[in-house]
Short mmCIF file of C-alpha atoms in Angstrom, two decimals:
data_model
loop_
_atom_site.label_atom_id
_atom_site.label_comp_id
_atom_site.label_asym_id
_atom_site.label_seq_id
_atom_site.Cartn_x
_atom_site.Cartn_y
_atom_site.Cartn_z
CA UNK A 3 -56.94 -72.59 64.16
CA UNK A 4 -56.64 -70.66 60.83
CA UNK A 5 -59.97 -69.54 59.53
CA UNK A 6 -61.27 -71.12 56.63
CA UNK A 7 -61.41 -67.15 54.77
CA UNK A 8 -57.86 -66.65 56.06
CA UNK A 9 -56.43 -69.49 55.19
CA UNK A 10 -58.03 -68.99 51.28
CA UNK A 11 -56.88 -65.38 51.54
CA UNK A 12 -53.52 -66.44 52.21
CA UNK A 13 -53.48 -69.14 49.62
CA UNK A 14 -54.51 -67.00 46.87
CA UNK A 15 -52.00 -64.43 47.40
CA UNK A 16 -49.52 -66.91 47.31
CA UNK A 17 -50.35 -68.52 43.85
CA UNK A 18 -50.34 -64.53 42.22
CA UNK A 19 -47.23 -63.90 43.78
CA UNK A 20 -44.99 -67.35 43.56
CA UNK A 21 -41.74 -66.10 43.85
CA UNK A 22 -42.58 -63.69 46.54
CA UNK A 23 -41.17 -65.43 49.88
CA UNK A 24 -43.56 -63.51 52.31
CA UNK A 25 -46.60 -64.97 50.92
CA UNK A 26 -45.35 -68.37 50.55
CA UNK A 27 -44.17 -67.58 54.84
CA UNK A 28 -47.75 -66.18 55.45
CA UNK A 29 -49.35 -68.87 53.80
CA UNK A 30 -47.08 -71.71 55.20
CA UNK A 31 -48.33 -70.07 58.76
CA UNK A 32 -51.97 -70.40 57.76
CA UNK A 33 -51.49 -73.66 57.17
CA UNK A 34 -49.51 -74.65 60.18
CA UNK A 35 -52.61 -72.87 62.77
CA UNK A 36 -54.78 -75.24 60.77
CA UNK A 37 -53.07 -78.23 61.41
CA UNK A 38 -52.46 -79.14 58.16
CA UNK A 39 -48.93 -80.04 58.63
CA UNK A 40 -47.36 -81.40 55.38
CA UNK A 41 -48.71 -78.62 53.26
CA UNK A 42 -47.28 -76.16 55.83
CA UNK A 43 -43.83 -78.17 55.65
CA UNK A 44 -43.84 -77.32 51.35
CA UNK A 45 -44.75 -74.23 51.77
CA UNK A 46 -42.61 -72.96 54.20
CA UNK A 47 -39.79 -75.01 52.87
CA UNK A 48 -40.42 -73.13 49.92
CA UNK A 49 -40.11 -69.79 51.53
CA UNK A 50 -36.87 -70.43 52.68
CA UNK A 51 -35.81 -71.18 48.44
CA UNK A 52 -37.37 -67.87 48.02
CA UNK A 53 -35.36 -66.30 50.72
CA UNK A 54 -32.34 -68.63 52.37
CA UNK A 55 -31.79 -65.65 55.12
CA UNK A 56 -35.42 -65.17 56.53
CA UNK A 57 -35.49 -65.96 59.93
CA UNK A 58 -39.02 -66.09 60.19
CA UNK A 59 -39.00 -68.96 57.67
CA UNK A 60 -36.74 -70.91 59.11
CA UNK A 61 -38.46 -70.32 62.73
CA UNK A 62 -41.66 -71.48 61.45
CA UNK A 63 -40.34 -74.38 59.40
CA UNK A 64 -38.62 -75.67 62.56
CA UNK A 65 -42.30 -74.79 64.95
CA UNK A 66 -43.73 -77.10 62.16
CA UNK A 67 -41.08 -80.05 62.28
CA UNK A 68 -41.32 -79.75 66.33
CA UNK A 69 -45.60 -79.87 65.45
CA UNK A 70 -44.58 -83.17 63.26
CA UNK A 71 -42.44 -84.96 65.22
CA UNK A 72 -39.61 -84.37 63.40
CA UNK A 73 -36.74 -83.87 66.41
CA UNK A 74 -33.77 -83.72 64.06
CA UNK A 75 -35.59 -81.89 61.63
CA UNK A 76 -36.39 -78.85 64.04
CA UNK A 77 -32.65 -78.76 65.57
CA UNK A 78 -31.43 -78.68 62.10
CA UNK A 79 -33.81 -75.83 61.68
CA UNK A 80 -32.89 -74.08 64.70
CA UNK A 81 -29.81 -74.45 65.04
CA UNK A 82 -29.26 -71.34 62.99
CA UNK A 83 -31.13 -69.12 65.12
CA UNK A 84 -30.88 -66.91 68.10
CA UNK A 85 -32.91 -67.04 70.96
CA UNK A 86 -34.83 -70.41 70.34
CA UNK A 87 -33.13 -72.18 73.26
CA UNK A 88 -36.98 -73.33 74.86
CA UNK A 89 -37.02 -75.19 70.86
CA UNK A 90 -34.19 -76.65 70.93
CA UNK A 91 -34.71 -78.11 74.78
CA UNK A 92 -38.54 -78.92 73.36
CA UNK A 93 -36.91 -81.18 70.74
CA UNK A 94 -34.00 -82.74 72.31
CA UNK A 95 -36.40 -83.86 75.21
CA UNK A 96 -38.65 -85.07 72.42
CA UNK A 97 -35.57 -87.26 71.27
CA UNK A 98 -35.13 -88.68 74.37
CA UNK A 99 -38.85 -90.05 74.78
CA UNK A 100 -38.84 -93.75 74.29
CA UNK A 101 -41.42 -93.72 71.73
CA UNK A 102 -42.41 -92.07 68.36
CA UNK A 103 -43.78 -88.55 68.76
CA UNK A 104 -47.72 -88.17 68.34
CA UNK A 105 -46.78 -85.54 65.85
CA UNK A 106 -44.82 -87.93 64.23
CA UNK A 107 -47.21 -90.81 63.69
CA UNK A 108 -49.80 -88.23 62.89
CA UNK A 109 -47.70 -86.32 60.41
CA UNK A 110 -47.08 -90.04 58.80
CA UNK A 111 -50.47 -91.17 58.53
CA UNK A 112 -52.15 -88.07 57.31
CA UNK A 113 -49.60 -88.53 54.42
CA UNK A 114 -50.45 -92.42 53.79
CA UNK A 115 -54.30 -92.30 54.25
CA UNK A 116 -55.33 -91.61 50.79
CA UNK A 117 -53.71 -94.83 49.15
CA UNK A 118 -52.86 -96.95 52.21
CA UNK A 119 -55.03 -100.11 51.97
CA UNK A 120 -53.54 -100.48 48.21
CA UNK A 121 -50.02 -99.90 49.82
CA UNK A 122 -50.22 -101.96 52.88
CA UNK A 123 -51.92 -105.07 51.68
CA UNK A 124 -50.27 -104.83 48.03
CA UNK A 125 -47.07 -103.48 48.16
CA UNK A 126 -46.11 -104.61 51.96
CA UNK A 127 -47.93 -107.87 52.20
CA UNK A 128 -49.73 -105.97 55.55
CA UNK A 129 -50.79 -109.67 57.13
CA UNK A 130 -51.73 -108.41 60.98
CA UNK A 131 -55.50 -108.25 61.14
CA UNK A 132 -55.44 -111.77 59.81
CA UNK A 133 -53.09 -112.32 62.14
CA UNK A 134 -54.83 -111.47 65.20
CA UNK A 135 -58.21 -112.81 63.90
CA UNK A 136 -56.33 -116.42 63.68
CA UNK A 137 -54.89 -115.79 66.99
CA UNK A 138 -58.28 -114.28 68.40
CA UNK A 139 -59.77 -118.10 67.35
CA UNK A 140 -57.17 -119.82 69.33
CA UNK A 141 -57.28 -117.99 72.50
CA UNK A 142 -61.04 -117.12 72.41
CA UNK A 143 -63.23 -119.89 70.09
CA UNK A 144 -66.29 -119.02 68.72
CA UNK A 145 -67.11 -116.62 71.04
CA UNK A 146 -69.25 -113.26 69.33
CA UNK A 147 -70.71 -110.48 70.58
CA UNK A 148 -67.89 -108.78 72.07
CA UNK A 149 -67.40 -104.76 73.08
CA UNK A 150 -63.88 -104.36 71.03
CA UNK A 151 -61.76 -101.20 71.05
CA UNK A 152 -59.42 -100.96 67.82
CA UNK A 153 -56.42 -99.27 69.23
CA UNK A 154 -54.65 -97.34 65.92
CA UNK A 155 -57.40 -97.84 63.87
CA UNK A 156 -56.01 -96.76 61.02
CA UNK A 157 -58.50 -97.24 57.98
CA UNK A 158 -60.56 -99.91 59.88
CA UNK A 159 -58.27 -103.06 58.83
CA UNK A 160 -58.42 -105.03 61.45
CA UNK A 161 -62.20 -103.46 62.28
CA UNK A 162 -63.21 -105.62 58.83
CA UNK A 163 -61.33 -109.00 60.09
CA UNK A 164 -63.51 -108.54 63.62
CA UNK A 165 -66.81 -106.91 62.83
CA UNK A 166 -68.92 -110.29 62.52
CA UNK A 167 -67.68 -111.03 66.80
CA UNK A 168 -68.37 -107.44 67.84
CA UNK A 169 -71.88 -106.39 69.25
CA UNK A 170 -69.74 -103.12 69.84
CA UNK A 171 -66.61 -102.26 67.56
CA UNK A 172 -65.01 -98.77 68.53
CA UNK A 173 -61.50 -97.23 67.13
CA UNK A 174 -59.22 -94.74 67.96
CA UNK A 175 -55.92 -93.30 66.26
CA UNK A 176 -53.96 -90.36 66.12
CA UNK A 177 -54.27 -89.45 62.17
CA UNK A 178 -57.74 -87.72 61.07
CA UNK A 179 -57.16 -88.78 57.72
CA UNK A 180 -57.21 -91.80 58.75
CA UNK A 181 -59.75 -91.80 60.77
CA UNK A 182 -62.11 -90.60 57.79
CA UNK A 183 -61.48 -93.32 56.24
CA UNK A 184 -62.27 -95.52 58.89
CA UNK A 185 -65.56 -93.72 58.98
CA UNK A 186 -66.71 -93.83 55.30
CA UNK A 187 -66.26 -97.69 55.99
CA UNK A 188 -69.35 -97.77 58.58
CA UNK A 189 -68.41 -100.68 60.68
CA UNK A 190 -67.50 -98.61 63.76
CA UNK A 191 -70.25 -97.26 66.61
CA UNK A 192 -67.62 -94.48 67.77
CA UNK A 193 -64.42 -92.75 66.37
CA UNK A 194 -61.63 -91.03 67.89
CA UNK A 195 -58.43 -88.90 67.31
CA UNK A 196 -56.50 -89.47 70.29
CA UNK A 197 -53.35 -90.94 71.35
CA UNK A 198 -53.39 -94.76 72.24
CA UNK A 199 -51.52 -94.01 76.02
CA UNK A 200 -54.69 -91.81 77.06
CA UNK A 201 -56.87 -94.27 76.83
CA UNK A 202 -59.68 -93.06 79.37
CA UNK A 203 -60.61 -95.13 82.39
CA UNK A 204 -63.38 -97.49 82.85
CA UNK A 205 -63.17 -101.41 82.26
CA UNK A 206 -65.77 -101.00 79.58
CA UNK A 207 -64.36 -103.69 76.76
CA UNK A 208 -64.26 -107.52 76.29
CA UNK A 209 -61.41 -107.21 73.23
CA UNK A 210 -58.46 -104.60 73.17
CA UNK A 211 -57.32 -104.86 69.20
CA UNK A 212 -53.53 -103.34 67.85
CA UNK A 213 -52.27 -104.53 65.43
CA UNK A 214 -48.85 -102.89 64.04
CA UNK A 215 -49.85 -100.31 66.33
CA UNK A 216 -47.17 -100.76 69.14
CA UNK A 217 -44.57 -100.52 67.35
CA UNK A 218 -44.66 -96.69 67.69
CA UNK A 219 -43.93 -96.88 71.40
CA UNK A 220 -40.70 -98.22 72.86
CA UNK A 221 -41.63 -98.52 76.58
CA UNK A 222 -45.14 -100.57 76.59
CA UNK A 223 -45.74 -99.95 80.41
CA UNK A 224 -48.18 -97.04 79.65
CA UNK A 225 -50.00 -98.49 76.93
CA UNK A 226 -50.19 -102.29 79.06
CA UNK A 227 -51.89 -99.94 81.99
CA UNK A 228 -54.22 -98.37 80.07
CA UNK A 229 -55.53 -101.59 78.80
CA UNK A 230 -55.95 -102.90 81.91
CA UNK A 231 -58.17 -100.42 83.20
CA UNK A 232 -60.18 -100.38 80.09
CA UNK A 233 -60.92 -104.15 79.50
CA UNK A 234 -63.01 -105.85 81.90
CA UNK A 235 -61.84 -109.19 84.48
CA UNK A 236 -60.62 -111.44 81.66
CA UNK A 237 -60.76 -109.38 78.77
CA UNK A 238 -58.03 -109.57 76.37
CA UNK A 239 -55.45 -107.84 74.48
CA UNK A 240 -54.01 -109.10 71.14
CA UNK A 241 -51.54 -106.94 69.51
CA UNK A 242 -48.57 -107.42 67.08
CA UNK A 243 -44.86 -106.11 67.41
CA UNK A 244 -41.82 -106.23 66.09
CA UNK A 245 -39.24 -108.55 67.43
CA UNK A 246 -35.88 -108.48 68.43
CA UNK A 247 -33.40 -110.93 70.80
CA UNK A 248 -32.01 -110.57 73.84
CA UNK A 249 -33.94 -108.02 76.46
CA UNK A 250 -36.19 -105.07 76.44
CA UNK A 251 -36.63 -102.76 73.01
CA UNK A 252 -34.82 -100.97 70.14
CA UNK A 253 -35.44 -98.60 67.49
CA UNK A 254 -35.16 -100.37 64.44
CA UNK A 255 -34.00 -98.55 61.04
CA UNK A 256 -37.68 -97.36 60.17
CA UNK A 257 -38.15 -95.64 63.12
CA UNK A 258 -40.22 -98.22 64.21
CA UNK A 259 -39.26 -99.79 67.55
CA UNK A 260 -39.01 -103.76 68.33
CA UNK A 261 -39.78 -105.62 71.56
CA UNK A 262 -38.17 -108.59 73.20
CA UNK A 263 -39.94 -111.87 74.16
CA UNK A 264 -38.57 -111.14 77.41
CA UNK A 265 -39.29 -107.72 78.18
CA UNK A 266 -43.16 -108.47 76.76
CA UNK A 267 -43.48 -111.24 79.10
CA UNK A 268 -42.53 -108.88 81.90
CA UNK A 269 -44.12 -106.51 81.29
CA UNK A 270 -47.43 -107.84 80.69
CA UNK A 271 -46.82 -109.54 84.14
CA UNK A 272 -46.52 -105.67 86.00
CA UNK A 273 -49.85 -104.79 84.38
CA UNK A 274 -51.46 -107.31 85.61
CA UNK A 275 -51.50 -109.63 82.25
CA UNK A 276 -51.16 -113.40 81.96
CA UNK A 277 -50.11 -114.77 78.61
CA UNK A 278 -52.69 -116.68 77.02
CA UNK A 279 -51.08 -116.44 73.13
CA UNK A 280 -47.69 -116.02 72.26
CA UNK A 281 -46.94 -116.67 68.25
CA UNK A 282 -43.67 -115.94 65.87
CA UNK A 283 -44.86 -113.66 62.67
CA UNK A 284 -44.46 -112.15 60.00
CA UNK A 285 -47.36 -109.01 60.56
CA UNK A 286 -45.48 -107.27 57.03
CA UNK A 287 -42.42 -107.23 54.64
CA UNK A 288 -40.33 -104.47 53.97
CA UNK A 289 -38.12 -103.90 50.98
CA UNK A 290 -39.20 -107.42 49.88
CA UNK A 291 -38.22 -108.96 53.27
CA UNK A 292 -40.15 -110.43 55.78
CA UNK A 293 -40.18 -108.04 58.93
CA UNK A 294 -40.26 -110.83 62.19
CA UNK A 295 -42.73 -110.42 64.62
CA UNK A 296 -44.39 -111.71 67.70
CA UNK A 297 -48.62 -111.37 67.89
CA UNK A 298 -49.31 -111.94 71.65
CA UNK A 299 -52.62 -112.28 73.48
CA UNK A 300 -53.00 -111.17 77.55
CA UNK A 301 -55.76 -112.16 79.49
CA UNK A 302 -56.80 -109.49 82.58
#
């Protein structure tokens, strides 16, 4: 990681020299070793206006895309290098997972966190926690004083619409930003930025939330296993998807992938599952439209 002196240093030179493309590269690489990915993505984007023929630019602006998720992106990028092929196989193999890129999700999210309650609840009629807590009453009753991991946290949504049945509420997602916010909120014993699939062992929890979380992977079989093992003999996951017909999943147009009745039902069968909730939705709109979905509750 950049130092916080080195990463001033390089800023500052930078905004005396503007048009100079080797201080908008070196500062574009400051940013990038300190993870601060969209501001490395200007800056080195901005480089390569200064200078459309420096390699180095266009190197680091594809190492960045690759750091954000961004397959496409990065083989654009690289494509007009030499000697890159260990790129290029690093982001046509990241193509080829069946889910969204960590990067990706984490690139997205940092962007969002500063205004996403007002965009998700306002703009996108963002319905899922309310979801889940209706669905939560059906499968569960009134019982309280539960040990409930949030699975993509986000800004502590769906942490609000479950606090009053937790004794323990804990959260996890991939975006910091986000994160932060879910901490100034104060409703959570324990934080974490880490990905949803590593999950760490240990049937510790009576309530496994996500809510518009899964929609980021495509294959659920690593995510339904990692549940298992961390809820305790009849525990329960709710979560909210996407749907689609027919069999098994697709990425939809947003980059956000959808999940058949059938394929959940199987699925959640291999891991060891039995349906104990399964409800049409609508978990959010998009474009003015009503996005379908399915919010489903397993009991282990």
């Amino acid at each position: 990681m950049a130092s916080a002196r080195s990463l001033a240093d390089a800023r500052e030179a930078a905004l005396l020299h503007p048009a100079d493309a080797r201080h908008a590269l070196a500062h574009g690489q400051a940013l990038l070793k300190a993870g601060r990915l969209p501001e490395a993505i200007g800056e080195l984007q901005r480089a390569l206006r200064l200078d459309h023929e420096s390699a180095q630019a266009r190197h680091m602006l594809g190492r960045a895309w690759l750091a954000a998720g961004e397959a496409q992106k990065a083989l654009d990028a690289f494509s007009r290098l030499e000697g890159v092929d260990d790129e290029m196989e690093a982001a046509r193999a990241m193509q080829a997972r069946p889910r969204s890129d960590a990067g990706y999700v984490r690139h997205l999210f940092d962007q969002f966190a500063a205004d996403y309650d007002t965009r998700m609840i306002s703009q996108l009629g963002y319905a899922a926690p309310a979801i889940l807590r209706q669905l939560a009453a059906m499968v569960l009753g009134p019982r309280g004083g539960l040990d409930i991991l949030d699975l993509g946290c986000g800004t502590g949504l769906s942490g609000l619409a479950f606090k009053d049945v937790a004794r323990r509420l804990d959260g996890i997602d991939l975006s910091p930003a986000m994160v932060e916010k879910a901490r100034a909120r104060r409703i959570y014993d324990h934080l974490a930025v880490a990905d949803i699939e590593a999950l760490p062992g240990g049937a510790g929890y009576d309530l496994l939330l996500a809510a518009d979380t899964l929609v980021y992977l495509g294959d659920l079989a690593h995510i339904l296993a990692a549940a298992s093992r961390s809820l305790r003999p009849g525990g329960m996951f709710l979560f909210t998807v996407e749907s689609m017909a027919g069999e098994g999943f697709a990425l939809g147009p947003k980059r956000r992938w959808r999940h058949s009745e059938l394929y959940l039902r199987r699925e959640a069968a291999k891991a060891g599952f039995e349906v104990a909730g399964f409800l049409t939705c609508t978990p959010r709109s998009e474009a003015g439209q009503p996005v379908e979905g399915f919010a489903v509750a397993l009991r282990k």
